[in-house]
Coordinates of C-alpha atoms in Angstrom, one line a residue:
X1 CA 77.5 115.9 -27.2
X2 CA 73.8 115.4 -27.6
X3 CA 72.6 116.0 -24.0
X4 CA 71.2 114.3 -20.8
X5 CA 70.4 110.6 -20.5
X6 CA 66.6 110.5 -20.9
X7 CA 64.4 107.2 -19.9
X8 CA 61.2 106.8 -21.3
X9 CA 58.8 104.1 -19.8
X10 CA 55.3 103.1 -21.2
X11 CA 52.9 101.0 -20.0
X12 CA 49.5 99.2 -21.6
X13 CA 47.4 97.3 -19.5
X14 CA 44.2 94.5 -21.0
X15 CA 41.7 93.3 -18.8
X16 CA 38.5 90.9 -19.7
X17 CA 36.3 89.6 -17.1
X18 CA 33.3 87.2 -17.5
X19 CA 31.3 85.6 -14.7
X20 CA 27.8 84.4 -14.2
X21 CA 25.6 84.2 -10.9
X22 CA 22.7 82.8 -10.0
X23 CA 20.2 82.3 -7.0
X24 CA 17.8 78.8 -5.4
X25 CA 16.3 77.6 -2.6
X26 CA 15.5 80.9 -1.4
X27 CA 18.6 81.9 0.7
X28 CA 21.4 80.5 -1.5
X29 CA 23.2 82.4 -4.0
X30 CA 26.4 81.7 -6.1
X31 CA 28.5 83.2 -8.8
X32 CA 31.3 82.2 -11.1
X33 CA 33.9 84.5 -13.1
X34 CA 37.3 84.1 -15.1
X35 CA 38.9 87.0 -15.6
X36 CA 42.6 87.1 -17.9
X37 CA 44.8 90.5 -17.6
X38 CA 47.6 91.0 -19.3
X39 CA 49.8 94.2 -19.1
X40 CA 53.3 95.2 -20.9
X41 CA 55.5 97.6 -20.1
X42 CA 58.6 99.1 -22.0
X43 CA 61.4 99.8 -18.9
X44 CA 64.2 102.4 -19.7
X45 CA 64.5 102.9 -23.3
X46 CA 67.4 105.6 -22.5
X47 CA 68.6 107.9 -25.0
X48 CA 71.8 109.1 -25.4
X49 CA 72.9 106.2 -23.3
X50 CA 76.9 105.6 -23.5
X51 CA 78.3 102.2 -24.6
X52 CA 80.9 102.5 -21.5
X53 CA 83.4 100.7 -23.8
X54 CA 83.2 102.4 -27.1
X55 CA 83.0 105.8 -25.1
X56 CA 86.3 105.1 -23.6
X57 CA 88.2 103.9 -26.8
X58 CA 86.3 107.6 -28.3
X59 CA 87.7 109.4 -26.1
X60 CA 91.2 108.4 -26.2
X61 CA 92.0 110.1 -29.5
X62 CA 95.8 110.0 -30.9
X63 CA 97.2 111.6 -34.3
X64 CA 98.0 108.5 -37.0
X65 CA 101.8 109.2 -37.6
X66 CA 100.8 107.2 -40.7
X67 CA 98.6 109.6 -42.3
X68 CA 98.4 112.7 -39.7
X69 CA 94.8 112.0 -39.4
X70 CA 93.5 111.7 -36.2
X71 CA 92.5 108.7 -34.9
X72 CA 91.2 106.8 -31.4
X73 CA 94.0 105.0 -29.8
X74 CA 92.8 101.4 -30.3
X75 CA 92.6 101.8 -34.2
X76 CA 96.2 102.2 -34.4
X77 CA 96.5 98.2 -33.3
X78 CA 93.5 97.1 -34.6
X79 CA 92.0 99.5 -37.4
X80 CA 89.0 97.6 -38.0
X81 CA 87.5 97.6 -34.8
X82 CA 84.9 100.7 -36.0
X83 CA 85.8 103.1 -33.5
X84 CA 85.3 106.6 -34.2
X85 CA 87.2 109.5 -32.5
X86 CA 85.3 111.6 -30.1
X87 CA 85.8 115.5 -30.3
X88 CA 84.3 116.0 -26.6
X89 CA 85.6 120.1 -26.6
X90 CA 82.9 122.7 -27.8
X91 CA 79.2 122.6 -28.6
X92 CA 78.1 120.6 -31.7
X93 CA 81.8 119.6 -32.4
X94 CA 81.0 115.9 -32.3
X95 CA 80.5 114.2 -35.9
X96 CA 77.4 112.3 -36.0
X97 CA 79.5 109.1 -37.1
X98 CA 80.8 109.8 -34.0
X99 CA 77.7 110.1 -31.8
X100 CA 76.4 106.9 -33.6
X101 CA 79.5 104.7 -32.1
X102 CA 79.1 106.2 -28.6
X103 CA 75.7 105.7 -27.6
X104 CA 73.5 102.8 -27.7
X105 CA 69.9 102.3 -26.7
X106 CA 69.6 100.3 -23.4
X107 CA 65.6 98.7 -22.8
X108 CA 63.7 96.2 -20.9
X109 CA 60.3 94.6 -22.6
X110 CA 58.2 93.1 -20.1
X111 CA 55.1 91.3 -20.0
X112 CA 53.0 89.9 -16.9
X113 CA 50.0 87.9 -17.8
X114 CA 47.5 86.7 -14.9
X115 CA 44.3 84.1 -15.4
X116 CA 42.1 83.4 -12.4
X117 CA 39.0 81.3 -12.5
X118 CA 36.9 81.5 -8.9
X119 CA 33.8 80.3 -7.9
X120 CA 31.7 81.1 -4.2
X121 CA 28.4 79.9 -3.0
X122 CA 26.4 81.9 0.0
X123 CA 23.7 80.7 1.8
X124 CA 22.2 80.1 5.6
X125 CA 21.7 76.7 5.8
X126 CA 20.1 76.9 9.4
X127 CA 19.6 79.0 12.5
X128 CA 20.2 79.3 16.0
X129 CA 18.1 80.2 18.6
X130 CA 19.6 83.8 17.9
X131 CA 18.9 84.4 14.3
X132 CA 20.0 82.1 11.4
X133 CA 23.3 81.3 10.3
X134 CA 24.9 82.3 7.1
X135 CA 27.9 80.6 5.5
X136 CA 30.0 81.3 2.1
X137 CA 32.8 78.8 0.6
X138 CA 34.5 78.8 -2.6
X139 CA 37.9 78.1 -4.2
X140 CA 40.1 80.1 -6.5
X141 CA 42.1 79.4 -9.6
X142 CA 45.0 81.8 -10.4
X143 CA 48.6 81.7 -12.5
X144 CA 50.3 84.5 -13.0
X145 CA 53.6 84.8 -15.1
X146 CA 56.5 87.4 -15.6
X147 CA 58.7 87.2 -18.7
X148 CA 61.3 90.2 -19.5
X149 CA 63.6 90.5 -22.7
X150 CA 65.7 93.0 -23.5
X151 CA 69.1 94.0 -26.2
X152 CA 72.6 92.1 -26.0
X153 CA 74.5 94.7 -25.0
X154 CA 72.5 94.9 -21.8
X155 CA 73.4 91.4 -20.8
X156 CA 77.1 92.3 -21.0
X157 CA 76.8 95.2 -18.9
X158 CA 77.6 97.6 -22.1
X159 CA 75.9 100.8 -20.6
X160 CA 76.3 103.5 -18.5
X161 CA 72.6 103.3 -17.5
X162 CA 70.3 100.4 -17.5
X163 CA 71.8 97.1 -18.5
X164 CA 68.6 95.3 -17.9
X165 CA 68.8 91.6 -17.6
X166 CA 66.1 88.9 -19.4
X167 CA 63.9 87.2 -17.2
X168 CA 60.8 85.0 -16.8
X169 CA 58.9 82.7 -14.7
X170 CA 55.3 81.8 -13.4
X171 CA 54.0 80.0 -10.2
X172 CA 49.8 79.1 -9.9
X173 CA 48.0 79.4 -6.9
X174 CA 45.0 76.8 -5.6
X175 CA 42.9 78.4 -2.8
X176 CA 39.3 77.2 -0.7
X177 CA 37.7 79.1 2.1
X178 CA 34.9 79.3 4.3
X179 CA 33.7 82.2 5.9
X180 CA 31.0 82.1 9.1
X181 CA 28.5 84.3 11.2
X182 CA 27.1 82.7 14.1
X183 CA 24.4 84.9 16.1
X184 CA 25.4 83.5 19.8
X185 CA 22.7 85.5 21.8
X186 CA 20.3 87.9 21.1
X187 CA 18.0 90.4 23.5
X188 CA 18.8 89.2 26.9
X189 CA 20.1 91.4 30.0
X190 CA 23.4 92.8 29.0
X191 CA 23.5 90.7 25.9
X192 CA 21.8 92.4 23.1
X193 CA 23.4 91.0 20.8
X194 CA 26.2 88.8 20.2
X195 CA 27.8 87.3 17.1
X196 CA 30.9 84.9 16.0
X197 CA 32.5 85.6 12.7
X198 CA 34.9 83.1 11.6
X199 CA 37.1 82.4 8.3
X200 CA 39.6 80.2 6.8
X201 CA 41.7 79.8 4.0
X202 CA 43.9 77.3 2.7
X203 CA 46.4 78.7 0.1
X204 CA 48.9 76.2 -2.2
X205 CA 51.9 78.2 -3.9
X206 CA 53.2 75.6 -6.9
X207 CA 56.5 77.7 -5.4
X208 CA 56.5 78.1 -2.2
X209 CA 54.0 75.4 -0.4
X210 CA 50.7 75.2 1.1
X211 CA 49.8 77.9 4.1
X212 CA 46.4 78.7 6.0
X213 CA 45.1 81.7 6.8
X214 CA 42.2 82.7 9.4
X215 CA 40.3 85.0 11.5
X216 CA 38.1 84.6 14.7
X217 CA 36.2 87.4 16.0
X218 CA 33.0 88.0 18.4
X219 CA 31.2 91.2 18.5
X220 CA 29.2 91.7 21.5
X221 CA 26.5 94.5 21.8
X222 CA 25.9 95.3 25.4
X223 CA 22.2 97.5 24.4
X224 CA 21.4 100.4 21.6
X225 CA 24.6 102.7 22.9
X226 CA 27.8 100.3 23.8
X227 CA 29.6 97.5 21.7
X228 CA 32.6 95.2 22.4
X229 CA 34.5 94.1 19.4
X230 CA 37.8 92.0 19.1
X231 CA 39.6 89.6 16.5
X232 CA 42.7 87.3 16.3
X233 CA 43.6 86.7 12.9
X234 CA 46.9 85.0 10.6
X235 CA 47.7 86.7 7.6
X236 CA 49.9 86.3 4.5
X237 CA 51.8 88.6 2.1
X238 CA 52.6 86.7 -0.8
X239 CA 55.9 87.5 -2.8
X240 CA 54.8 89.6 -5.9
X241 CA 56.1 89.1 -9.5
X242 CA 58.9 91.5 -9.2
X243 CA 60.0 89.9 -5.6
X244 CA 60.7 86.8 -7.3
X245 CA 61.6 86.9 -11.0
X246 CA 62.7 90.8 -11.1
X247 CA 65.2 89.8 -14.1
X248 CA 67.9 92.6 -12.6
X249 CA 70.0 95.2 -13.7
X250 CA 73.2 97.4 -12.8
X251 CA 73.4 100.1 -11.8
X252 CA 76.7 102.6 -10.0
X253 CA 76.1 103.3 -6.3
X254 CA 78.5 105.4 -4.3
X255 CA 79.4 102.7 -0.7
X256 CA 81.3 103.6 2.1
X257 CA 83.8 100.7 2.9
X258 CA 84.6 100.2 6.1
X259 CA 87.6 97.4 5.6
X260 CA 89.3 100.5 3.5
X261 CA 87.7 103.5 5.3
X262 CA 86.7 105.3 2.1
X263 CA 84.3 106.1 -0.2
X264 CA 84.2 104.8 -3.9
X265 CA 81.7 103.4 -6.8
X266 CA 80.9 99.8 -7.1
X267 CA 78.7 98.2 -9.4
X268 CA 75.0 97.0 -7.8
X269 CA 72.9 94.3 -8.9
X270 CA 69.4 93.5 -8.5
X271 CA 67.3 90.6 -8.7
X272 CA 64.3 88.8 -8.0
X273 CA 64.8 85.6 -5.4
X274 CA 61.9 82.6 -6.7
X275 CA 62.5 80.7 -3.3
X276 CA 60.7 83.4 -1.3
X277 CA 57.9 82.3 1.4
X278 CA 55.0 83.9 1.9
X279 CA 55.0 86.5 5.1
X280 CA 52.8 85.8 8.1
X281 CA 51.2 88.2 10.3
X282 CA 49.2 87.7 13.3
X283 CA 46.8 90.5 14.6
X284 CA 45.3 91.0 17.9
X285 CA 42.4 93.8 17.7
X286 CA 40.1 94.8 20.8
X287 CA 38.1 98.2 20.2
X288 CA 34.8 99.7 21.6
X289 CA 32.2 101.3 20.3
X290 CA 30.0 104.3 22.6
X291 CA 26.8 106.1 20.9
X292 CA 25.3 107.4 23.9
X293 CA 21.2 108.1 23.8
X294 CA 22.1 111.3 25.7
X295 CA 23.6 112.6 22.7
X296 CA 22.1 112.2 19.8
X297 CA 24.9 112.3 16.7
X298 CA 27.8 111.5 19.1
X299 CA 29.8 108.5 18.5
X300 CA 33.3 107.5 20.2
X301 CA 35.4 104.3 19.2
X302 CA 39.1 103.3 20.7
X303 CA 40.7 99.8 18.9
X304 CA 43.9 98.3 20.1
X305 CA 45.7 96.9 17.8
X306 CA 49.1 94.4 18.1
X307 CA 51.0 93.2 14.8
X308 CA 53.4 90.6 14.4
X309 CA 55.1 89.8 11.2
X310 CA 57.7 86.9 10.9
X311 CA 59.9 86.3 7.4
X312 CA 59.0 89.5 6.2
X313 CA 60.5 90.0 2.7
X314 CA 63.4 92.5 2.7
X315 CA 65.6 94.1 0.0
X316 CA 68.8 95.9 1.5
X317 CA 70.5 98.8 0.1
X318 CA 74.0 98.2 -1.2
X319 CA 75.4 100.0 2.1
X320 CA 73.0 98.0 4.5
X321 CA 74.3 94.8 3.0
X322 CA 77.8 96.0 3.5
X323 CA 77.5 97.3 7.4
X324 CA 75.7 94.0 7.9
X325 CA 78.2 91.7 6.8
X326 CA 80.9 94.3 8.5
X327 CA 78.9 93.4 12.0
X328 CA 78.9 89.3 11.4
X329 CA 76.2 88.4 9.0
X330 CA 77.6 85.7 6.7
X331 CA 74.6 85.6 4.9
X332 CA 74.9 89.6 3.8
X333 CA 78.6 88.7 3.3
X334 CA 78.0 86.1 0.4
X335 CA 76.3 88.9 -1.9
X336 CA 79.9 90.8 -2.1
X337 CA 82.3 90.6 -4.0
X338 CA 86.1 91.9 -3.7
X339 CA 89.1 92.3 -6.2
X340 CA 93.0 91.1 -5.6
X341 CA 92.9 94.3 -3.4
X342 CA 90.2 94.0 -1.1
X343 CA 88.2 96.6 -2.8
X344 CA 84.5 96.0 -3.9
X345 CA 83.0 95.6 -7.4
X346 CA 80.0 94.0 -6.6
X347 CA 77.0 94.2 -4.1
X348 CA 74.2 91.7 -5.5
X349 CA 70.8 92.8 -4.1
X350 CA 67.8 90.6 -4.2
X351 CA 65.0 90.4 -1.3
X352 CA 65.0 87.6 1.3
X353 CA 62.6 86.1 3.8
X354 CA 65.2 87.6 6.9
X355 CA 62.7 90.3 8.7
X356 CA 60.4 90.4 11.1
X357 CA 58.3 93.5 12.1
X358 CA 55.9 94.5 15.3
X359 CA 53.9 97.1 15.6
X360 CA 51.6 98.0 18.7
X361 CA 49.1 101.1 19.5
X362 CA 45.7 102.1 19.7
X363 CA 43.6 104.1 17.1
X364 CA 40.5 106.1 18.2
X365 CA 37.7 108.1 16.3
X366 CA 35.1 110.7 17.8
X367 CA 32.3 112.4 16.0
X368 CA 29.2 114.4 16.4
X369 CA 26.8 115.7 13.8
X370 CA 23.7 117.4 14.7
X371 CA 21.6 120.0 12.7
X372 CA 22.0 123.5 13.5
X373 CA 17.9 124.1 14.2
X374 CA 17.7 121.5 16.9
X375 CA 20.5 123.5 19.1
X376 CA 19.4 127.0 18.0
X377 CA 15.8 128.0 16.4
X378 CA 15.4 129.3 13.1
X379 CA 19.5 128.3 12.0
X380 CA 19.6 125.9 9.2
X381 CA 22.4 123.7 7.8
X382 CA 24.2 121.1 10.1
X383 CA 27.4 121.1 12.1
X384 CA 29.9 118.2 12.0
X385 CA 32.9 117.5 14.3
X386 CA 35.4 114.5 13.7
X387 CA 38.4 113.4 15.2
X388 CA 40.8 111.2 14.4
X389 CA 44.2 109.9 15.5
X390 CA 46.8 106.7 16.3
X391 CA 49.0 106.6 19.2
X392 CA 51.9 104.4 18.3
X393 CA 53.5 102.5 21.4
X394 CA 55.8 100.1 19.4
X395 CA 57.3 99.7 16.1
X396 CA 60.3 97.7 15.7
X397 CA 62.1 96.0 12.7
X398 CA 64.0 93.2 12.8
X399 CA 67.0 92.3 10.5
X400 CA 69.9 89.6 10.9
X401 CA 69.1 89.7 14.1
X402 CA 69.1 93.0 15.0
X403 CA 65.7 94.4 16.4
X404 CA 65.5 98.7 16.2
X405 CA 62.7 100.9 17.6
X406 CA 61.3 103.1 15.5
X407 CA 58.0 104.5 17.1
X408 CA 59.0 108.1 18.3
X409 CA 61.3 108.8 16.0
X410 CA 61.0 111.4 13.1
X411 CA 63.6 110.9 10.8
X412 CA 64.5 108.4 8.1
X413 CA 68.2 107.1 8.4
X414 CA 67.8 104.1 6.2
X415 CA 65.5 102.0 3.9
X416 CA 64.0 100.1 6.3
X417 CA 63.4 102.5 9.5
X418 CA 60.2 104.5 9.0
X419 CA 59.2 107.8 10.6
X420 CA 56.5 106.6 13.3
X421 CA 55.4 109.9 15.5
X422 CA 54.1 108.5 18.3
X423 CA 51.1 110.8 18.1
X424 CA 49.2 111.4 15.1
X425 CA 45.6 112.9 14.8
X426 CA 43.5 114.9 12.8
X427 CA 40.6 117.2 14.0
X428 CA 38.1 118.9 11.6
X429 CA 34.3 121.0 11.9
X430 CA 32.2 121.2 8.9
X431 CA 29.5 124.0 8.5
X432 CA 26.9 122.3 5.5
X433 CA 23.6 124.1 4.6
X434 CA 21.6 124.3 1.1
X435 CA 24.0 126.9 -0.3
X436 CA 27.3 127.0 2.0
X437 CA 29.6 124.7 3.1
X438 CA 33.2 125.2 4.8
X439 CA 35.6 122.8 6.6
X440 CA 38.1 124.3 9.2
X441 CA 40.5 121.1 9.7
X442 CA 43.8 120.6 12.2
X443 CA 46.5 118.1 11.4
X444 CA 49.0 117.7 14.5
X445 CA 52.3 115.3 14.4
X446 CA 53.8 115.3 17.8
X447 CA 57.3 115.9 18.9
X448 CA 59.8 113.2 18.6
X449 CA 63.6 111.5 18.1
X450 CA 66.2 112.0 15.4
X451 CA 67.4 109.0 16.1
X452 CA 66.2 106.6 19.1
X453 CA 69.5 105.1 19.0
X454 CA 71.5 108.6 19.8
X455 CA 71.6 109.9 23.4
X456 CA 71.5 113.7 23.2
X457 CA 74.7 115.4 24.7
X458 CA 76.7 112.8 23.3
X459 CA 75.6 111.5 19.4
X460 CA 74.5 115.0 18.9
X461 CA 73.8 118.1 20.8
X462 CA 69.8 117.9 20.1
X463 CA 67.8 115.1 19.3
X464 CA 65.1 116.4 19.3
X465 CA 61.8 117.5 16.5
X466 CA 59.5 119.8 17.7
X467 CA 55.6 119.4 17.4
X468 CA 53.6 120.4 14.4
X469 CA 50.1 121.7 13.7
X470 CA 48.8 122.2 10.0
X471 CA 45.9 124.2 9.5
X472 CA 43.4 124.0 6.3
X473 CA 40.3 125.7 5.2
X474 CA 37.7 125.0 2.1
X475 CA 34.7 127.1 1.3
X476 CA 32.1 125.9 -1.1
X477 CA 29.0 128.0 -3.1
X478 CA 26.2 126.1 -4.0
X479 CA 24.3 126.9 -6.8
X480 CA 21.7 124.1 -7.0
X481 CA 19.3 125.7 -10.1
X482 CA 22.1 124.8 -12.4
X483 CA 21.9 122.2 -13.8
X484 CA 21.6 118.7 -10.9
X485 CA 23.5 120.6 -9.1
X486 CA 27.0 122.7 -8.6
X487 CA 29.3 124.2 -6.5
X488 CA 32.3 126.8 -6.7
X489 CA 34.9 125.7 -4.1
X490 CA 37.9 127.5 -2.8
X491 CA 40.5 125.7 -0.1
X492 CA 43.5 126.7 1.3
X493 CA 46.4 123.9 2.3
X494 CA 48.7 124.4 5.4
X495 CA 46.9 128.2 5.9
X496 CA 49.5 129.5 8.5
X497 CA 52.2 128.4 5.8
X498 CA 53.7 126.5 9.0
X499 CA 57.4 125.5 7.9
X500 CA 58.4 121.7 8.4
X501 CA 60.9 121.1 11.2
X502 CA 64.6 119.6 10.8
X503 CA 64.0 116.1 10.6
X504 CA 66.3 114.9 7.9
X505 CA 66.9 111.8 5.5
X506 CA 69.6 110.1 5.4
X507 CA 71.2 108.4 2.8
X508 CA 72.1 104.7 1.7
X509 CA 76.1 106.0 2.7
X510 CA 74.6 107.6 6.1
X511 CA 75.5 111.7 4.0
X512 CA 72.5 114.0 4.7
X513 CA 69.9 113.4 2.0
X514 CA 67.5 116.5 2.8
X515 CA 66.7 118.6 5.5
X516 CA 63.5 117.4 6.3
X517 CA 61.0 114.0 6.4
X518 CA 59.3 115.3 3.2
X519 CA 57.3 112.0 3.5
X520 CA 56.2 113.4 6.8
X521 CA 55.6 117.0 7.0
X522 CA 54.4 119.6 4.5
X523 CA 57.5 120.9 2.5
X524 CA 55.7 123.0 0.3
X525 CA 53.9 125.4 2.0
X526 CA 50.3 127.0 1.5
X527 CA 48.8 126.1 -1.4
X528 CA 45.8 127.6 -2.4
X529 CA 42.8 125.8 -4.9
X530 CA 39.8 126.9 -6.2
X531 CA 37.7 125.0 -8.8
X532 CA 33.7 124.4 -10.0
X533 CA 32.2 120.9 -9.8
X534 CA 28.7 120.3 -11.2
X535 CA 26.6 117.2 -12.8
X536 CA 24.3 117.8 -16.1

């Protein structure tokens, strides 16, 4: 035998943009571009790939009575079906003739093209009796298009690994909008200033329809040191390329039935869907701003924030579409297929319009920078103190019907749930002066849930992640006679070399994946880097 499979995947990407712009009647500007991109990708190209069928009839080697030669199995009834015997015992055993038969070279050639012509025109055509008005519209041209080819063995599912399916398809996209910011009042009692901003844009999908977007917001500055900002906005997510002419491919996945209460390999497929909708998302943001006269540098800003997506575009696992259908969804139940004995061969995978998702918190920032000489005379360099965080109140995701809370829970158990702490923020204080600098910074991810669905004492004895706190540290040197300018930097990662909790992964058959939310917490350890940047 030759060795391991090996893929090999290359990509090269063409861009060429042209546009022109232009300005008249003093306050109006506009501008004009087209812009093609093409880019091509080869997908798998896997060596030492066995042809499943030829590898079998290889294997199965027999002695010819007829000559005492040996032979595979299937030549004896039909000797001219090219099959070479496999020696599969010993290192470099195998004939090349041999190797030649076996394996096969399994590859995907795609190409996605995209051509957009836009054009946008910006202006203030009047004012108010709080400052003038300024306006932008334009409209957008854009088709973008998918087409993948790949070998004939592929397309009869010849391979052990890959057997990539051909594909294409295009959709173009027609789109206006008009954007808005109207002073409303401006330098009157508890009404510094006050603005509307407004947009709107209508979107047509030669696939999926027409859909409008659009955002209202007011800003409202009390005087110099407090600010009121909110904004109610509708949002889309168009389906991508992939989403909706991925042309598929096969692949073996490991399912846990539970008709037959066991564990075996089915074949999984995976496709694009072209009758996916766009996603919609409405977003509610309220936040305030405090810079306080008192104290000079300081700024502190809190923003609520409440997001609602409905037909969010979902791809299941082969094991998610199985438990679903197991718990009623016909829909779920339609992608598998059984044998004469009840036993899966199929799962078909492809994303669908069948989510919804919510999330709901509040984010916050604080900061102060002041130099060193105004607190303390004769000190130089300044001193800066951030902080940054989210607290996470909600997070749910919605499936078939099924809504599940994820915000407090530390641990991945599936594709769709996603570790959301409720408590996240980061604190740092930077020391800067003409020749030093150095950046003492705190990462903390606060304690939460396995699994919110378990109730400790009875799923499992502990469901329960502890806190965290990561510690870095970066030192710089200046040296600013060389050159414009350089500096010798040294930082250290995760200082205390603070070990990630158990928080573990599970996988797509619900078997422990890893030990701990790697996507989450630091599972290297401290890591140390040191370097020289400079400009000539």
């Amino acid at each position: 035998m030759t060795g391991p499979s090996v893929g090999r995947n290359d990509r090269k990407q063409y861009r060429y943009v042209g546009g022109l712009e232009g300005k008249f009647g003093g306050s109006w500007s506009w501008d004009a571009y087209f812009q093609h991109g093409q880019t091509d990708f080869l997908n798998g190209d896997y060596s030492n790939n066995p042809i499943t069928a030829n590898f079998n009839k290889a294997v199965d080697a027999v002695v010819n009575p007829a000559n005492n030669q040996i032979v595979c199995r299937s030549t004896l009834t039909d000797p001219t079906n090219g099959c070479v015997p496999l020696n599969v015992f010993g290192t470099g055993k195998s004939t090349q003739a041999a190797l030649n038969y076996i394996y096969g070279t399994s590859l995907q050639t795609i190409t996605i093209k995209q051509d957009v012509a836009a054009a946008s025109l910006h202006g203030e055509p009047f004012s108010t009796w709080a400052g003038p008005v300024s306006i932008a519209l334009g409209g957008e041209w854009r088709r973008e298009s998918y087409r993948a080819a790949t070998t004939a063995l592929d397309q009869t599912n010849a391979f052990f690994l890959g057997n990539f399916r051909p594909s294409n398809g295009h959709y173009n996209v027609k789109e206006g909008f008009f954007e808005t910011v109207v002073p409303l009042l401006k330098d009157v009692p508890f009404f510094r200033e006050v603005d509307f901003n407004g947009a709107v844009r209508y979107t047509d999908y030669s696939l999926s329809g027409n859909v409008t977007s659009w955002k209202l917001g007011l800003t409202w500055d009390v005087d110099s040191q407090l600010r009121f900002r909110g904004t109610r906005s509708r949002d889309i997510r168009a389906p991508n390329l992939a989403e909706l002419f991925q042309a598929g491919n096969n692949l073996n996945q490991t399912i846990s039935d539970p008709v037959l209460n066991r564990s075996y390999s089915i074949q999984q497929f995976a496709a694009g869907n072209p009758n996916l909708v766009p996603e919609k998302a409405d977003t509610t943001a309220l936040g305030v701003v405090y810079r306080p006269n008192w104290l000079s540098g300081f700024a502190v800003s809190v923003d609520y924030f409440d997001i609602k997506i409905d037909k969010a575009i979902y791809s299941n696992t082969a094991q998610a579409v199985i438990n679903l259908c197991q718990g009623g969804d016909a829909l779920q139940c339609s992608f598998i297929t059984r044998n004469a004995a009840n036993q899966i061969t199929l799962v078909k995978l492809q994303p669908l319009n069948i989510g919804g998702e919510a999330t709901r918190g509040v984010d916050f920032e604080a900061s102060y920078r002041r130099n060193l000489s105004d607190l303390v005379r004769h000190w130089n360099g300044t001193l800066g103190l951030r902080m940054v965080g989210t607290y996470v109140d909600r997070r749910t995701v919605t499936i078939g019907g099924v809504t599940t809370e994820y915000a407090g829970q530390n641990a991945n158990f599936d594709q769709n749930s996603q570790a959301v702490p409720s408590w996240r923020w980061l604190a740092s204080a930077t020391y800067d002066s003409d020749h030093f600098t150095a950046t003492l910074t705190e990462r903390f991810i606060s304690a939460g849930k396995l699994n919110n669905g378990w109730v400790a004492g009875v799923d499992i004895d502990r469901n329960h992640v502890p806190a965290v706190f990561y510690t870095d540290l970066s030192l710089g040197f200046k040296i600013p006679e060389f050159g414009k300018g350089a500096q010798v930097y040294f930082a250290v990662q995760n200082l205390f070399d603070k070990d990630p909790p158990v928080a573990p992964i599970y996988g797509a058959t619900g078997f422990l994946g890893t030990g701990t939310n790697g996507y989450l917490y630091d599972v290297i350890g401290r890591q140390f880097r040191a370097g020289v940047r400079f400009k000539l």
